[in-house]
PDB file of C-alpha atoms in Angstrom:
ATOM      1  CA  MET A  18     -26.884  10.310  18.204  1.00 92.00           C
ATOM      2  CA  GLN A  19     -24.150   8.552  20.104  1.00 92.00           C
ATOM      3  CA  PHE A  20     -20.623   9.680  20.846  1.00 94.00           C
ATOM      4  CA  GLY A  21     -17.522   7.541  20.974  1.00 94.00           C
ATOM      5  CA  CYS A  22     -13.850   8.261  21.350  1.00 94.00           C
ATOM      6  CA  CYS A  23     -10.702   6.658  19.925  1.00 93.00           C
ATOM      7  CA  ILE A  24      -8.207   5.528  22.531  1.00 91.00           C
ATOM      8  CA  SER A  25      -4.812   3.949  22.001  1.00 80.00           C
ATOM      9  CA  GLY A  26      -2.307   5.173  24.591  1.00 63.00           C
ATOM     10  CA  HIS A  27      -1.944   1.678  26.022  1.00 59.00           C
ATOM     11  CA  ALA A  28       0.099   0.579  23.001  1.00 56.00           C
ATOM     12  CA  GLN A  29       3.193   2.421  24.276  1.00 66.00           C
ATOM     13  CA  ALA A  30       3.140   0.949  27.788  1.00 70.00           C
ATOM     14  CA  LYS A  31       6.203  -0.878  29.076  1.00 81.00           C
ATOM     15  CA  SER A  32       4.442  -3.941  30.491  1.00 91.00           C
ATOM     16  CA  GLN A  33       1.224  -5.879  29.964  1.00 92.00           C
ATOM     17  CA  ASP A  34      -0.110  -4.797  33.363  1.00 93.00           C
ATOM     18  CA  GLU A  35       0.739  -1.150  32.666  1.00 93.00           C
ATOM     19  CA  ALA A  36      -0.899  -1.351  29.236  1.00 92.00           C
ATOM     20  CA  LEU A  37      -4.066  -2.911  30.619  1.00 94.00           C
ATOM     21  CA  SER A  38      -4.202  -0.439  33.499  1.00 93.00           C
ATOM     22  CA  SER A  39      -3.793   2.476  31.084  1.00 92.00           C
ATOM     23  CA  LEU A  40      -6.503   1.173  28.791  1.00 94.00           C
ATOM     24  CA  ILE A  41      -8.937   0.530  31.647  1.00 95.00           C
ATOM     25  CA  GLY A  42      -8.236   4.002  33.004  1.00 94.00           C
ATOM     26  CA  GLN A  43      -9.081   5.526  29.637  1.00 95.00           C
ATOM     27  CA  LEU A  44     -12.234   3.418  29.345  1.00 96.00           C
ATOM     28  CA  LYS A  45     -13.378   4.472  32.836  1.00 96.00           C
ATOM     29  CA  ALA A  46     -12.741   8.140  32.002  1.00 95.00           C
ATOM     30  CA  LEU A  47     -14.804   7.864  28.821  1.00 96.00           C
ATOM     31  CA  GLN A  48     -17.649   6.122  30.580  1.00 95.00           C
ATOM     32  CA  GLU A  49     -17.652   8.631  33.447  1.00 96.00           C
ATOM     33  CA  SER A  50     -17.612  11.501  30.942  1.00 96.00           C
ATOM     34  CA  GLY A  51     -20.792  10.257  29.303  1.00 96.00           C
ATOM     35  CA  TYR A  52     -19.412   8.731  26.118  1.00 97.00           C
ATOM     36  CA  ASP A  53     -21.507   5.961  24.604  1.00 96.00           C
ATOM     37  CA  PHE A  54     -18.660   3.752  23.383  1.00 96.00           C
ATOM     38  CA  ALA A  55     -14.921   3.485  22.813  1.00 96.00           C
ATOM     39  CA  GLU A  56     -12.977   2.857  19.624  1.00 96.00           C
ATOM     40  CA  LEU A  57      -9.910   0.751  20.401  1.00 96.00           C
ATOM     41  CA  SER A  58      -6.548   0.257  18.685  1.00 94.00           C
ATOM     42  CA  VAL A  59      -6.295  -3.149  17.031  1.00 96.00           C
ATOM     43  CA  SER A  60      -2.500  -3.044  17.021  1.00 92.00           C
ATOM     44  CA  GLY A  61      -2.473  -2.253  20.730  1.00 91.00           C
ATOM     45  CA  LEU A  62      -4.855  -5.105  21.505  1.00 94.00           C
ATOM     46  CA  MET A  63      -2.792  -7.519  19.448  1.00 95.00           C
ATOM     47  CA  ASN A  64       0.203  -6.775  21.666  1.00 92.00           C
ATOM     48  CA  PHE A  65      -1.680  -8.208  24.656  1.00 95.00           C
ATOM     49  CA  THR A  66      -0.984 -11.750  25.781  1.00 95.00           C
ATOM     50  CA  ASP A  67      -4.017 -14.038  25.865  1.00 97.00           C
ATOM     51  CA  ASP A  68      -4.186 -13.677  29.659  1.00 97.00           C
ATOM     52  CA  THR A  69      -4.110  -9.872  29.545  1.00 96.00           C
ATOM     53  CA  PHE A  70      -6.679  -9.827  26.763  1.00 96.00           C
ATOM     54  CA  ASP A  71      -8.959 -12.145  28.788  1.00 97.00           C
ATOM     55  CA  ARG A  72      -8.732  -9.686  31.708  1.00 97.00           C
ATOM     56  CA  LEU A  73      -9.821  -6.870  29.375  1.00 96.00           C
ATOM     57  CA  VAL A  74     -12.771  -8.934  28.136  1.00 97.00           C
ATOM     58  CA  THR A  75     -13.822  -9.545  31.749  1.00 96.00           C
ATOM     59  CA  TYR A  76     -13.462  -5.853  32.639  1.00 96.00           C
ATOM     60  CA  LEU A  77     -15.576  -4.720  29.686  1.00 95.00           C
ATOM     61  CA  ALA A  78     -18.282  -7.303  30.407  1.00 94.00           C
ATOM     62  CA  ASP A  79     -18.482  -6.139  34.029  1.00 95.00           C
ATOM     63  CA  ALA A  80     -18.359  -2.432  33.099  1.00 93.00           C
ATOM     64  CA  SER A  81     -21.073  -2.757  30.446  1.00 92.00           C
ATOM     65  CA  PHE A  82     -19.222  -0.233  28.291  1.00 93.00           C
ATOM     66  CA  PRO A  83     -19.315  -1.059  24.587  1.00 95.00           C
ATOM     67  CA  THR A  84     -16.362  -1.028  22.233  1.00 95.00           C
ATOM     68  CA  ARG A  85     -18.156  -0.801  18.904  1.00 95.00           C
ATOM     69  CA  ALA A  86     -15.239   0.023  16.652  1.00 96.00           C
ATOM     70  CA  ALA A  87     -11.491  -0.386  16.344  1.00 97.00           C
ATOM     71  CA  ASN A  88      -8.853   1.458  14.345  1.00 96.00           C
ATOM     72  CA  ASN A  89      -5.111   1.180  13.700  1.00 94.00           C
ATOM     73  CA  PHE A  90      -5.874  -2.154  12.068  1.00 97.00           C
ATOM     74  CA  ILE A  91      -2.682  -3.286  10.335  1.00 97.00           C
ATOM     75  CA  PRO A  92       0.736  -2.318  11.724  1.00 95.00           C
ATOM     76  CA  GLY A  93       3.318  -0.955   9.305  1.00 94.00           C
ATOM     77  CA  SER A  94       5.418  -4.064   9.897  1.00 95.00           C
ATOM     78  CA  ILE A  95       2.895  -6.041   7.815  1.00 97.00           C
ATOM     79  CA  ARG A  96       3.325  -4.684   4.301  1.00 97.00           C
ATOM     80  CA  LEU A  97       0.260  -4.911   2.057  1.00 98.00           C
ATOM     81  CA  THR A  98       1.850  -3.374  -1.042  1.00 98.00           C
ATOM     82  CA  GLY A  99       5.235  -3.639  -2.663  1.00 97.00           C
ATOM     83  CA  GLU A 100       7.840  -6.309  -3.260  1.00 96.00           C
ATOM     84  CA  HIS A 101       7.886  -7.653   0.303  1.00 93.00           C
ATOM     85  CA  ILE A 102       4.308  -8.602   1.149  1.00 96.00           C
ATOM     86  CA  ASP A 103       3.566 -11.735   3.148  1.00 94.00           C
ATOM     87  CA  SER A 104      -0.031 -12.775   2.486  1.00 94.00           C
ATOM     88  CA  LYS A 105       0.055 -15.602   5.039  1.00 96.00           C
ATOM     89  CA  LYS A 106       1.297 -13.266   7.772  1.00 97.00           C
ATOM     90  CA  ALA A 107      -1.427 -10.754   6.878  1.00 97.00           C
ATOM     91  CA  TYR A 108      -4.097 -13.484   6.847  1.00 97.00           C
ATOM     92  CA  ASP A 109      -3.036 -14.893  10.213  1.00 98.00           C
ATOM     93  CA  TYR A 110      -2.906 -11.417  11.776  1.00 98.00           C
ATOM     94  CA  VAL A 111      -6.330 -10.390  10.426  1.00 98.00           C
ATOM     95  CA  ASP A 112      -7.917 -13.677  11.520  1.00 98.00           C
ATOM     96  CA  ALA A 113      -6.513 -13.386  15.051  1.00 98.00           C
ATOM     97  CA  ALA A 114      -7.395  -9.691  15.289  1.00 98.00           C
ATOM     98  CA  MET A 115     -10.980 -10.233  14.154  1.00 98.00           C
ATOM     99  CA  ALA A 116     -11.435 -13.111  16.594  1.00 97.00           C
ATOM    100  CA  ARG A 117     -10.266 -10.893  19.455  1.00 97.00           C
ATOM    101  CA  LEU A 118     -12.353  -7.933  18.360  1.00 97.00           C
ATOM    102  CA  LYS A 119     -15.471 -10.067  18.065  1.00 96.00           C
ATOM    103  CA  ARG A 120     -15.002 -11.124  21.714  1.00 96.00           C
ATOM    104  CA  LEU A 121     -15.067  -7.425  22.647  1.00 96.00           C
ATOM    105  CA  GLY A 122     -18.242  -6.762  20.682  1.00 95.00           C
ATOM    106  CA  VAL A 123     -16.484  -4.691  18.016  1.00 97.00           C
ATOM    107  CA  GLY A 124     -18.610  -4.564  14.880  1.00 96.00           C
ATOM    108  CA  THR A 125     -16.525  -2.219  12.722  1.00 97.00           C
ATOM    109  CA  ILE A 126     -12.801  -2.326  12.058  1.00 98.00           C
ATOM    110  CA  VAL A 127     -11.391   0.809  10.440  1.00 97.00           C
ATOM    111  CA  PHE A 128      -8.731   0.128   7.813  1.00 97.00           C
ATOM    112  CA  GLY A 129      -6.605   3.257   7.533  1.00 96.00           C
ATOM    113  CA  SER A 130      -3.205   1.742   8.220  1.00 96.00           C
ATOM    114  CA  SER A 131      -1.159   4.024   5.980  1.00 95.00           C
ATOM    115  CA  GLY A 132       2.134   2.425   7.008  1.00 95.00           C
ATOM    116  CA  ALA A 133       0.938  -0.948   5.756  1.00 97.00           C
ATOM    117  CA  ARG A 134      -0.948   0.133   2.648  1.00 97.00           C
ATOM    118  CA  ASN A 135       1.152   2.988   1.224  1.00 97.00           C
ATOM    119  CA  ILE A 136       2.599   2.227  -2.188  1.00 98.00           C
ATOM    120  CA  PRO A 137       6.418   2.151  -2.076  1.00 97.00           C
ATOM    121  CA  GLU A 138       8.179   4.729  -4.227  1.00 96.00           C
ATOM    122  CA  GLY A 139       8.825   3.379  -7.708  1.00 97.00           C
ATOM    123  CA  PHE A 140       6.397   0.458  -7.303  1.00 98.00           C
ATOM    124  CA  SER A 141       3.608  -0.009  -9.847  1.00 98.00           C
ATOM    125  CA  ARG A 142       0.366   1.613  -8.683  1.00 97.00           C
ATOM    126  CA  ASP A 143      -1.693  -0.930 -10.640  1.00 97.00           C
ATOM    127  CA  THR A 144       0.121  -3.836  -8.998  1.00 98.00           C
ATOM    128  CA  ALA A 145      -0.285  -2.227  -5.561  1.00 98.00           C
ATOM    129  CA  LEU A 146      -4.016  -1.760  -6.128  1.00 97.00           C
ATOM    130  CA  ARG A 147      -4.303  -5.444  -7.067  1.00 97.00           C
ATOM    131  CA  GLN A 148      -2.426  -6.311  -3.862  1.00 97.00           C
ATOM    132  CA  LEU A 149      -4.837  -4.167  -1.858  1.00 97.00           C
ATOM    133  CA  ASP A 150      -7.757  -5.841  -3.631  1.00 97.00           C
ATOM    134  CA  ASP A 151      -6.354  -9.235  -2.615  1.00 97.00           C
ATOM    135  CA  PHE A 152      -6.041  -8.008   0.959  1.00 97.00           C
ATOM    136  CA  LEU A 153      -9.613  -6.672   0.970  1.00 97.00           C
ATOM    137  CA  LEU A 154     -10.845 -10.025  -0.345  1.00 97.00           C
ATOM    138  CA  ILE A 155      -9.049 -11.738   2.555  1.00 96.00           C
ATOM    139  CA  CYS A 156     -10.587  -9.229   4.950  1.00 97.00           C
ATOM    140  CA  ASN A 157     -14.039  -9.807   3.496  1.00 97.00           C
ATOM    141  CA  THR A 158     -13.760 -13.587   3.856  1.00 97.00           C
ATOM    142  CA  LEU A 159     -12.592 -13.346   7.465  1.00 98.00           C
ATOM    143  CA  ALA A 160     -15.024 -10.529   8.313  1.00 98.00           C
ATOM    144  CA  THR A 161     -17.853 -12.749   7.081  1.00 97.00           C
ATOM    145  CA  GLN A 162     -16.671 -15.563   9.354  1.00 97.00           C
ATOM    146  CA  HIS A 163     -16.303 -13.229  12.353  1.00 96.00           C
ATOM    147  CA  ASP A 164     -19.408 -11.137  11.554  1.00 96.00           C
ATOM    148  CA  VAL A 165     -17.647  -7.770  11.498  1.00 97.00           C
ATOM    149  CA  ILE A 166     -17.401  -4.960   8.952  1.00 98.00           C
ATOM    150  CA  VAL A 167     -14.144  -3.559   7.601  1.00 98.00           C
ATOM    151  CA  ALA A 168     -14.413   0.167   6.880  1.00 98.00           C
ATOM    152  CA  VAL A 169     -11.784   1.393   4.419  1.00 98.00           C
ATOM    153  CA  GLU A 170     -10.773   4.847   5.602  1.00 97.00           C
ATOM    154  CA  PRO A 171      -9.769   7.565   3.154  1.00 97.00           C
ATOM    155  CA  LEU A 172      -6.606   9.210   4.480  1.00 97.00           C
ATOM    156  CA  ASN A 173      -5.224  12.631   3.613  1.00 95.00           C
ATOM    157  CA  ARG A 174      -2.324  12.986   1.182  1.00 94.00           C
ATOM    158  CA  ARG A 175       0.164  13.630   4.006  1.00 95.00           C
ATOM    159  CA  GLU A 176      -0.632  10.226   5.515  1.00 96.00           C
ATOM    160  CA  SER A 177      -1.225   8.075   2.481  1.00 96.00           C
ATOM    161  CA  ASN A 178      -0.513   7.864  -1.217  1.00 97.00           C
ATOM    162  CA  VAL A 179      -3.473   5.570  -1.920  1.00 97.00           C
ATOM    163  CA  PHE A 180      -7.191   5.710  -1.070  1.00 96.00           C
ATOM    164  CA  GLN A 181      -7.209   9.423  -0.267  1.00 96.00           C
ATOM    165  CA  MET A 182     -10.613  10.589  -1.494  1.00 95.00           C
ATOM    166  CA  VAL A 183     -13.979   9.286  -0.341  1.00 96.00           C
ATOM    167  CA  GLY A 184     -15.201   8.891  -3.936  1.00 95.00           C
ATOM    168  CA  GLU A 185     -12.072   6.988  -4.959  1.00 92.00           C
ATOM    169  CA  VAL A 186     -12.403   4.609  -2.027  1.00 95.00           C
ATOM    170  CA  PHE A 187     -16.140   4.179  -2.557  1.00 95.00           C
ATOM    171  CA  ASP A 188     -15.707   3.366  -6.256  1.00 93.00           C
ATOM    172  CA  HIS A 189     -12.862   0.961  -5.554  1.00 91.00           C
ATOM    173  CA  VAL A 190     -14.537  -0.912  -2.694  1.00 95.00           C
ATOM    174  CA  SER A 191     -17.886  -1.015  -4.546  1.00 95.00           C
ATOM    175  CA  SER A 192     -16.228  -2.540  -7.616  1.00 96.00           C
ATOM    176  CA  LEU A 193     -15.120  -5.519  -5.510  1.00 96.00           C
ATOM    177  CA  HIS A 194     -18.708  -6.345  -4.411  1.00 97.00           C
ATOM    178  CA  LEU A 195     -17.703  -7.191  -0.835  1.00 96.00           C
ATOM    179  CA  ASP A 196     -20.419  -7.996   1.686  1.00 96.00           C
ATOM    180  CA  HIS A 197     -18.400  -7.040   4.746  1.00 97.00           C
ATOM    181  CA  ALA A 198     -16.451  -3.997   3.541  1.00 96.00           C
ATOM    182  CA  ARG A 199     -17.580  -0.378   3.552  1.00 96.00           C
ATOM    183  CA  VAL A 200     -16.118   3.091   3.284  1.00 95.00           C
TER     184      VAL A 200
END
């Protein structure tokens, strides 16, 4: 059995250097504490400039500390359901995020992202589920290209109004027959 820990405090930093320093500090603490890997925040990593991200890649290669998973996949500013979705923006974000995560050795991206996936009040649930299906198809295509897995995370009813129960998520994801999506 291996133990990992989710870390994301770097996302609130005021500068790129502060964010990178915070993240490296957390990674060092995990490694020194005997953890086997870290689970990073996708949204936090996407806030890094290319230069800052390259410095993180170099640090992790030198530290030999794996980052096998990532969470906080889609920020709430990228709506996946409702009247105001932007499929191109979502596609571009997912493609860029997966390319970055692959460079870090991340193999699993956790799709909880309640702020992005929640169904707006008064919006058709059936339409929203079709929108989420379209998004998962995009994810599957890009995950195949980047050789990563997207894990759809059931979230409790206080966080999300869709994909709350493991069975519901399993049935839904299974019905899409996606090679690179899991629960």
